[in-house]
Amino acid sequence: MYSGFPRFRPDRGRIVIKTEREIKLMMKASEISAGVLSYAESLISPGISTWELNREIGNFIKQRGAKPSFKGMYGFPGNACISINQELIHGIPSKKRHLREGDIISIDVGAFKDGFHGDNAATFICGGFGNYKIPDEVRRLVKTTESALSDAIKQCYSGNRIGDISHAVQTRIEGEGYFIPDDFHGHGVGRELHEDPNIPNVGKPGRGTRLVPGMTIAIEPMVNSTTEKIRILRDEWTVVEGNGNLSAHFEHTVLITKSEPIVMTRLT
């Protein structure tokens, strides 16, 4: 039985609209979350273990007066989910897993500070250190997944609906010939890491919950290269691409405002 972070669950009808004070606090947590991804990227090189990355991520967060959001949540043992190649999400850091030239590494991490979470993820390529040339197909998968997130954020205007966000992700991913697992989704975020509403990566425009100012949502395209199917490894956490091929994952925490959306986890 899968014991990891939630898959789809019914919305509980408890969407929390944040006050100005709460948004300011949440921005601090989001800034730390963004910073830790940037720091982790600087550490990625052949030979480093995912356990070492996990240790440095935890230190970075704690040195800024925050706590790793994922540590202990639902029993997860790491400070961050670190997934390699065919691992889509929820990879457990390990001393036995060392990065190699050409690996792609998805890091999903959150920081909890002053009562609020910031949540983000990105996929990096461990390459360019020697004569190794990163295959164009690998670059295309990573770029497409990141572009799907950008497309979705462009739909984050007050008055639009969740379906507009979902449709933007789906259009980009399927248009490039990739696949979206049905099992996982984005979510609201705030005092809890996983709040209402669900943010699916598949949907119809004009459908679903209407976006209003003060909503804070985590949008996260999770993409498989050859199938929508997934498998769960024996650790009951790690989700892998059903055919054992590459996967990618990007995520931002976004604030809905009266005008332009604000990407809370984007470094300025």
mmCIF file of C-alpha atoms in Angstrom:
data_model
loop_
_atom_site.group_PDB
_atom_site.id
_atom_site.type_symbol
_atom_site.label_atom_id
_atom_site.label_comp_id
_atom_site.label_asym_id
_atom_site.label_seq_id
_atom_site.Cartn_x
_atom_site.Cartn_y
_atom_site.Cartn_z
ATOM 1 C CA MET A 1 0.000 0.000 0.000
ATOM 2 C CA TYR A 2 1.286 3.446 -0.930
ATOM 3 C CA SER A 3 2.145 5.407 2.191
ATOM 4 C CA GLY A 4 3.492 8.574 0.646
ATOM 5 C CA PHE A 5 2.165 12.107 0.176
ATOM 6 C CA PRO A 6 -1.511 12.303 -0.813
ATOM 7 C CA ARG A 7 -2.735 11.467 -4.285
ATOM 8 C CA PHE A 8 -6.024 12.981 -5.379
ATOM 9 C CA ARG A 9 -8.379 13.567 -2.475
ATOM 10 C CA PRO A 10 -11.760 15.282 -2.455
ATOM 11 C CA ASP A 11 -11.585 18.979 -1.670
ATOM 12 C CA ARG A 12 -12.913 19.640 1.805
ATOM 13 C CA GLY A 13 -14.321 23.025 0.897
ATOM 14 C CA ARG A 14 -11.827 24.770 3.154
ATOM 15 C CA ILE A 15 -9.966 27.132 0.863
ATOM 16 C CA VAL A 16 -8.141 29.611 3.073
ATOM 17 C CA ILE A 17 -7.882 33.206 1.829
ATOM 18 C CA LYS A 18 -4.769 34.786 3.307
ATOM 19 C CA THR A 19 -4.651 38.217 4.889
ATOM 20 C CA GLU A 20 -1.937 40.755 4.053
ATOM 21 C CA ARG A 21 -0.114 39.834 7.252
ATOM 22 C CA GLU A 22 -0.285 36.133 6.454
ATOM 23 C CA ILE A 23 0.957 36.736 2.924
ATOM 24 C CA LYS A 24 3.988 38.610 4.243
ATOM 25 C CA LEU A 25 4.832 35.717 6.543
ATOM 26 C CA MET A 26 4.323 33.205 3.769
ATOM 27 C CA MET A 27 6.604 35.185 1.477
ATOM 28 C CA LYS A 28 9.438 34.633 3.949
ATOM 29 C CA ALA A 29 8.942 30.869 3.905
ATOM 30 C CA SER A 30 8.665 30.906 0.118
ATOM 31 C CA GLU A 31 11.867 32.921 -0.237
ATOM 32 C CA ILE A 32 13.727 30.283 1.774
ATOM 33 C CA SER A 33 12.215 27.503 -0.339
ATOM 34 C CA ALA A 34 13.343 29.253 -3.512
ATOM 35 C CA GLY A 35 16.789 29.884 -2.115
ATOM 36 C CA VAL A 36 17.328 26.264 -1.151
ATOM 37 C CA LEU A 37 16.610 25.127 -4.717
ATOM 38 C CA SER A 38 19.146 27.587 -6.048
ATOM 39 C CA TYR A 39 21.677 26.395 -3.463
ATOM 40 C CA ALA A 40 21.001 22.735 -4.228
ATOM 41 C CA GLU A 41 21.550 23.370 -7.935
ATOM 42 C CA SER A 42 25.010 24.746 -7.154
ATOM 43 C CA LEU A 43 25.909 21.484 -5.403
ATOM 44 C CA ILE A 44 24.859 19.145 -8.191
ATOM 45 C CA SER A 45 27.864 17.399 -9.688
ATOM 46 C CA PRO A 46 28.942 13.829 -10.456
ATOM 47 C CA GLY A 47 29.707 11.849 -7.306
ATOM 48 C CA ILE A 48 27.592 13.723 -4.775
ATOM 49 C CA SER A 49 25.062 11.518 -3.006
ATOM 50 C CA THR A 50 21.411 12.374 -2.566
ATOM 51 C CA TRP A 51 22.027 12.013 1.181
ATOM 52 C CA GLU A 52 24.639 14.795 1.013
ATOM 53 C CA LEU A 53 22.219 17.001 -0.918
ATOM 54 C CA ASN A 54 19.546 16.263 1.676
ATOM 55 C CA ARG A 55 21.920 17.188 4.535
ATOM 56 C CA GLU A 56 22.922 20.480 2.910
ATOM 57 C CA ILE A 57 19.292 21.322 2.140
ATOM 58 C CA GLY A 58 18.356 20.775 5.786
ATOM 59 C CA ASN A 59 21.253 22.924 6.987
ATOM 60 C CA PHE A 60 20.331 25.731 4.588
ATOM 61 C CA ILE A 61 16.744 25.822 5.819
ATOM 62 C CA LYS A 62 17.605 25.600 9.528
ATOM 63 C CA GLN A 63 20.255 28.323 9.280
ATOM 64 C CA ARG A 64 17.454 30.668 8.176
ATOM 65 C CA GLY A 65 15.292 29.952 11.171
ATOM 66 C CA ALA A 66 12.941 27.613 9.351
ATOM 67 C CA LYS A 67 12.159 23.892 9.310
ATOM 68 C CA PRO A 68 12.060 21.495 6.342
ATOM 69 C CA SER A 69 8.370 21.099 5.524
ATOM 70 C CA PHE A 70 8.684 17.489 4.395
ATOM 71 C CA LYS A 71 10.736 16.078 7.269
ATOM 72 C CA GLY A 72 8.507 13.614 9.125
ATOM 73 C CA MET A 73 5.367 14.563 7.207
ATOM 74 C CA TYR A 74 3.304 11.397 6.685
ATOM 75 C CA GLY A 75 6.462 9.649 7.886
ATOM 76 C CA PHE A 76 8.767 10.897 5.113
ATOM 77 C CA PRO A 77 12.401 10.566 6.300
ATOM 78 C CA GLY A 78 14.142 13.280 4.266
ATOM 79 C CA ASN A 79 14.402 17.063 4.240
ATOM 80 C CA ALA A 80 13.490 17.011 0.547
ATOM 81 C CA CYS A 81 12.272 14.583 -2.077
ATOM 82 C CA ILE A 82 15.193 13.884 -4.421
ATOM 83 C CA SER A 83 14.270 11.832 -7.479
ATOM 84 C CA ILE A 84 16.642 10.666 -10.215
ATOM 85 C CA ASN A 85 15.898 9.898 -13.883
ATOM 86 C CA GLN A 86 12.855 7.584 -14.024
ATOM 87 C CA GLU A 87 11.832 8.588 -10.488
ATOM 88 C CA LEU A 88 8.982 11.042 -10.894
ATOM 89 C CA ILE A 89 8.502 12.207 -7.294
ATOM 90 C CA HIS A 90 9.070 11.326 -3.620
ATOM 91 C CA GLY A 91 12.561 9.865 -3.964
ATOM 92 C CA ILE A 92 14.126 9.160 -0.567
ATOM 93 C CA PRO A 93 17.659 10.552 -0.057
ATOM 94 C CA SER A 94 20.268 7.814 0.283
ATOM 95 C CA LYS A 95 23.987 7.461 0.940
ATOM 96 C CA LYS A 96 24.001 4.795 -1.772
ATOM 97 C CA ARG A 97 22.679 7.039 -4.552
ATOM 98 C CA HIS A 98 25.414 9.076 -6.209
ATOM 99 C CA LEU A 99 24.810 11.382 -9.151
ATOM 100 C CA ARG A 100 26.392 10.587 -12.496
ATOM 101 C CA GLU A 101 27.037 12.714 -15.537
ATOM 102 C CA GLY A 102 23.805 12.845 -17.534
ATOM 103 C CA ASP A 103 21.403 12.177 -14.652
ATOM 104 C CA ILE A 104 18.394 14.412 -14.233
ATOM 105 C CA ILE A 105 17.500 15.217 -10.632
ATOM 106 C CA SER A 106 14.148 16.480 -9.416
ATOM 107 C CA ILE A 107 14.256 18.218 -6.037
ATOM 108 C CA ASP A 108 10.974 18.985 -4.271
ATOM 109 C CA VAL A 109 11.395 20.994 -1.087
ATOM 110 C CA GLY A 110 9.452 23.186 1.298
ATOM 111 C CA ALA A 111 10.324 25.483 4.180
ATOM 112 C CA PHE A 112 8.118 26.146 7.215
ATOM 113 C CA LYS A 113 8.602 29.452 9.021
ATOM 114 C CA ASP A 114 6.410 31.564 11.279
ATOM 115 C CA GLY A 115 3.480 29.218 10.771
ATOM 116 C CA PHE A 116 3.527 29.032 6.970
ATOM 117 C CA HIS A 117 4.973 26.853 4.223
ATOM 118 C CA GLY A 118 6.604 27.694 0.908
ATOM 119 C CA ASP A 119 6.726 24.818 -1.578
ATOM 120 C CA ASN A 120 8.621 24.423 -4.856
ATOM 121 C CA ALA A 121 10.391 21.913 -7.086
ATOM 122 C CA ALA A 122 12.676 21.834 -10.104
ATOM 123 C CA THR A 123 14.439 19.306 -12.308
ATOM 124 C CA PHE A 124 18.151 19.793 -12.934
ATOM 125 C CA ILE A 125 20.571 18.112 -15.315
ATOM 126 C CA CYS A 126 23.858 16.795 -13.960
ATOM 127 C CA GLY A 127 25.895 17.556 -17.047
ATOM 128 C CA GLY A 128 28.369 19.791 -18.794
ATOM 129 C CA PHE A 129 31.329 18.897 -16.566
ATOM 130 C CA GLY A 130 33.411 17.082 -19.166
ATOM 131 C CA ASN A 131 33.012 15.952 -22.756
ATOM 132 C CA TYR A 132 29.560 14.560 -22.069
ATOM 133 C CA LYS A 133 26.868 16.137 -24.269
ATOM 134 C CA ILE A 134 23.396 16.258 -22.782
ATOM 135 C CA PRO A 135 20.965 14.640 -25.266
ATOM 136 C CA ASP A 136 18.509 17.018 -26.900
ATOM 137 C CA GLU A 137 15.605 14.808 -25.814
ATOM 138 C CA VAL A 138 16.576 15.168 -22.168
ATOM 139 C CA ARG A 139 16.745 18.944 -22.500
ATOM 140 C CA ARG A 140 13.380 18.956 -24.280
ATOM 141 C CA LEU A 141 11.638 16.983 -21.516
ATOM 142 C CA VAL A 142 12.964 19.296 -18.798
ATOM 143 C CA LYS A 143 12.228 22.461 -20.795
ATOM 144 C CA THR A 144 8.707 21.321 -21.686
ATOM 145 C CA THR A 145 7.855 20.597 -18.061
ATOM 146 C CA GLU A 146 9.159 23.992 -16.955
ATOM 147 C CA SER A 147 7.272 25.695 -19.793
ATOM 148 C CA ALA A 148 4.057 23.965 -18.713
ATOM 149 C CA LEU A 149 4.455 25.565 -15.289
ATOM 150 C CA SER A 150 4.997 28.982 -16.887
ATOM 151 C CA ASP A 151 1.896 28.512 -19.055
ATOM 152 C CA ALA A 152 -0.146 27.594 -15.986
ATOM 153 C CA ILE A 153 1.005 30.632 -14.026
ATOM 154 C CA LYS A 154 -0.212 32.853 -16.874
ATOM 155 C CA GLN A 155 -3.739 31.610 -16.094
ATOM 156 C CA CYS A 156 -3.531 32.594 -12.417
ATOM 157 C CA TYR A 157 -5.765 35.642 -12.586
ATOM 158 C CA SER A 158 -8.667 36.448 -10.301
ATOM 159 C CA GLY A 159 -11.864 35.328 -12.057
ATOM 160 C CA ASN A 160 -10.248 32.426 -13.880
ATOM 161 C CA ARG A 161 -10.848 28.884 -12.715
ATOM 162 C CA ILE A 162 -8.709 25.930 -11.682
ATOM 163 C CA GLY A 163 -9.580 24.259 -14.981
ATOM 164 C CA ASP A 164 -7.815 27.067 -16.855
ATOM 165 C CA ILE A 165 -4.590 26.252 -14.995
ATOM 166 C CA SER A 166 -4.993 22.514 -15.521
ATOM 167 C CA HIS A 167 -5.766 22.897 -19.212
ATOM 168 C CA ALA A 168 -2.675 25.025 -19.766
ATOM 169 C CA VAL A 169 -0.457 22.287 -18.300
ATOM 170 C CA GLN A 170 -2.200 19.557 -20.254
ATOM 171 C CA THR A 171 -2.019 21.438 -23.553
ATOM 172 C CA ARG A 172 1.729 22.007 -23.304
ATOM 173 C CA ILE A 173 2.641 18.513 -22.104
ATOM 174 C CA GLU A 174 0.444 16.497 -24.430
ATOM 175 C CA GLY A 175 1.226 18.837 -27.304
ATOM 176 C CA GLU A 176 4.895 17.842 -26.969
ATOM 177 C CA GLY A 177 4.025 14.136 -26.890
ATOM 178 C CA TYR A 178 4.589 13.562 -23.189
ATOM 179 C CA PHE A 179 2.311 12.044 -20.560
ATOM 180 C CA ILE A 180 0.654 13.212 -17.341
ATOM 181 C CA PRO A 181 0.097 10.708 -14.499
ATOM 182 C CA ASP A 182 -3.470 10.993 -13.202
ATOM 183 C CA ASP A 183 -2.565 10.120 -9.631
ATOM 184 C CA PHE A 184 -0.910 13.324 -8.461
ATOM 185 C CA HIS A 185 -1.666 17.043 -8.467
ATOM 186 C CA GLY A 186 -0.878 20.485 -7.188
ATOM 187 C CA HIS A 187 -2.653 21.920 -4.166
ATOM 188 C CA GLY A 188 -3.359 24.884 -1.985
ATOM 189 C CA VAL A 189 -0.596 25.790 0.453
ATOM 190 C CA GLY A 190 -0.353 27.965 3.552
ATOM 191 C CA ARG A 191 -0.449 27.025 7.218
ATOM 192 C CA GLU A 192 -0.700 23.444 5.977
ATOM 193 C CA LEU A 193 1.555 22.122 3.253
ATOM 194 C CA HIS A 194 -1.408 20.518 1.480
ATOM 195 C CA GLU A 195 -4.566 22.622 1.519
ATOM 196 C CA ASP A 196 -7.594 22.930 -0.737
ATOM 197 C CA PRO A 197 -8.066 23.231 -3.627
ATOM 198 C CA ASN A 198 -6.586 20.414 -5.702
ATOM 199 C CA ILE A 199 -4.760 21.687 -8.809
ATOM 200 C CA PRO A 200 -4.893 18.875 -11.399
ATOM 201 C CA ASN A 201 -2.572 18.814 -14.389
ATOM 202 C CA VAL A 202 -5.438 17.810 -16.667
ATOM 203 C CA GLY A 203 -8.658 19.784 -17.056
ATOM 204 C CA LYS A 204 -11.095 21.834 -19.070
ATOM 205 C CA PRO A 205 -10.991 25.632 -19.242
ATOM 206 C CA GLY A 206 -13.760 27.448 -17.429
ATOM 207 C CA ARG A 207 -14.339 24.595 -14.990
ATOM 208 C CA GLY A 208 -13.629 24.208 -11.306
ATOM 209 C CA THR A 209 -13.105 26.571 -8.395
ATOM 210 C CA ARG A 210 -12.886 30.261 -9.251
ATOM 211 C CA LEU A 211 -9.624 32.015 -8.379
ATOM 212 C CA VAL A 212 -9.903 34.949 -5.984
ATOM 213 C CA PRO A 213 -7.342 37.323 -4.444
ATOM 214 C CA GLY A 214 -5.610 35.891 -1.399
ATOM 215 C CA MET A 215 -5.548 32.310 -2.628
ATOM 216 C CA THR A 216 -2.110 30.657 -2.473
ATOM 217 C CA ILE A 217 -1.629 27.584 -4.621
ATOM 218 C CA ALA A 218 1.212 25.222 -5.526
ATOM 219 C CA ILE A 219 1.155 24.348 -9.225
ATOM 220 C CA GLU A 220 3.305 21.360 -10.123
ATOM 221 C CA PRO A 221 3.460 19.672 -13.527
ATOM 222 C CA MET A 222 4.722 16.092 -13.105
ATOM 223 C CA VAL A 223 5.589 14.572 -16.462
ATOM 224 C CA ASN A 224 6.465 11.115 -17.779
ATOM 225 C CA SER A 225 8.242 10.690 -21.091
ATOM 226 C CA THR A 226 6.513 7.534 -22.423
ATOM 227 C CA THR A 227 3.407 6.608 -20.408
ATOM 228 C CA GLU A 228 0.851 8.019 -17.993
ATOM 229 C CA LYS A 229 1.307 4.926 -15.817
ATOM 230 C CA ILE A 230 3.427 4.927 -12.675
ATOM 231 C CA ARG A 231 4.866 2.341 -10.275
ATOM 232 C CA ILE A 232 5.549 2.597 -6.559
ATOM 233 C CA LEU A 233 8.847 1.122 -5.363
ATOM 234 C CA ARG A 234 9.174 -1.176 -2.357
ATOM 235 C CA ASP A 235 10.048 1.744 -0.105
ATOM 236 C CA GLU A 236 6.354 2.708 -0.520
ATOM 237 C CA TRP A 237 7.379 6.274 -1.359
ATOM 238 C CA THR A 238 9.264 6.542 -4.629
ATOM 239 C CA VAL A 239 7.036 6.996 -7.685
ATOM 240 C CA VAL A 240 8.629 5.941 -10.985
ATOM 241 C CA GLU A 241 7.700 6.234 -14.660
ATOM 242 C CA GLY A 242 5.750 3.131 -15.651
ATOM 243 C CA ASN A 243 8.131 2.123 -18.445
ATOM 244 C CA GLY A 244 11.285 3.027 -16.535
ATOM 245 C CA ASN A 245 11.984 6.083 -18.707
ATOM 246 C CA LEU A 246 12.701 9.675 -17.729
ATOM 247 C CA SER A 247 10.411 11.965 -15.731
ATOM 248 C CA ALA A 248 10.504 15.643 -14.753
ATOM 249 C CA HIS A 249 8.843 17.858 -12.133
ATOM 250 C CA PHE A 250 8.558 21.622 -11.580
ATOM 251 C CA GLU A 251 6.579 23.554 -8.969
ATOM 252 C CA HIS A 252 5.969 27.102 -7.755
ATOM 253 C CA THR A 253 3.850 28.590 -4.994
ATOM 254 C CA VAL A 254 1.670 31.311 -6.527
ATOM 255 C CA LEU A 255 -0.392 34.103 -4.948
ATOM 256 C CA ILE A 256 -3.598 35.200 -6.652
ATOM 257 C CA THR A 257 -4.000 38.992 -6.517
ATOM 258 C CA LYS A 258 -6.320 41.614 -7.962
ATOM 259 C CA SER A 259 -3.907 41.999 -10.868
ATOM 260 C CA GLU A 260 -0.794 40.016 -11.843
ATOM 261 C CA PRO A 261 -0.129 36.682 -10.106
ATOM 262 C CA ILE A 262 2.877 36.702 -7.791
ATOM 263 C CA VAL A 263 5.239 33.729 -7.892
ATOM 264 C CA MET A 264 6.151 33.555 -4.231
ATOM 265 C CA THR A 265 8.954 31.021 -4.755
ATOM 266 C CA ARG A 266 10.723 32.886 -7.551
ATOM 267 C CA LEU A 267 14.042 34.432 -6.568
ATOM 268 C CA THR A 268 14.213 38.122 -7.462
#
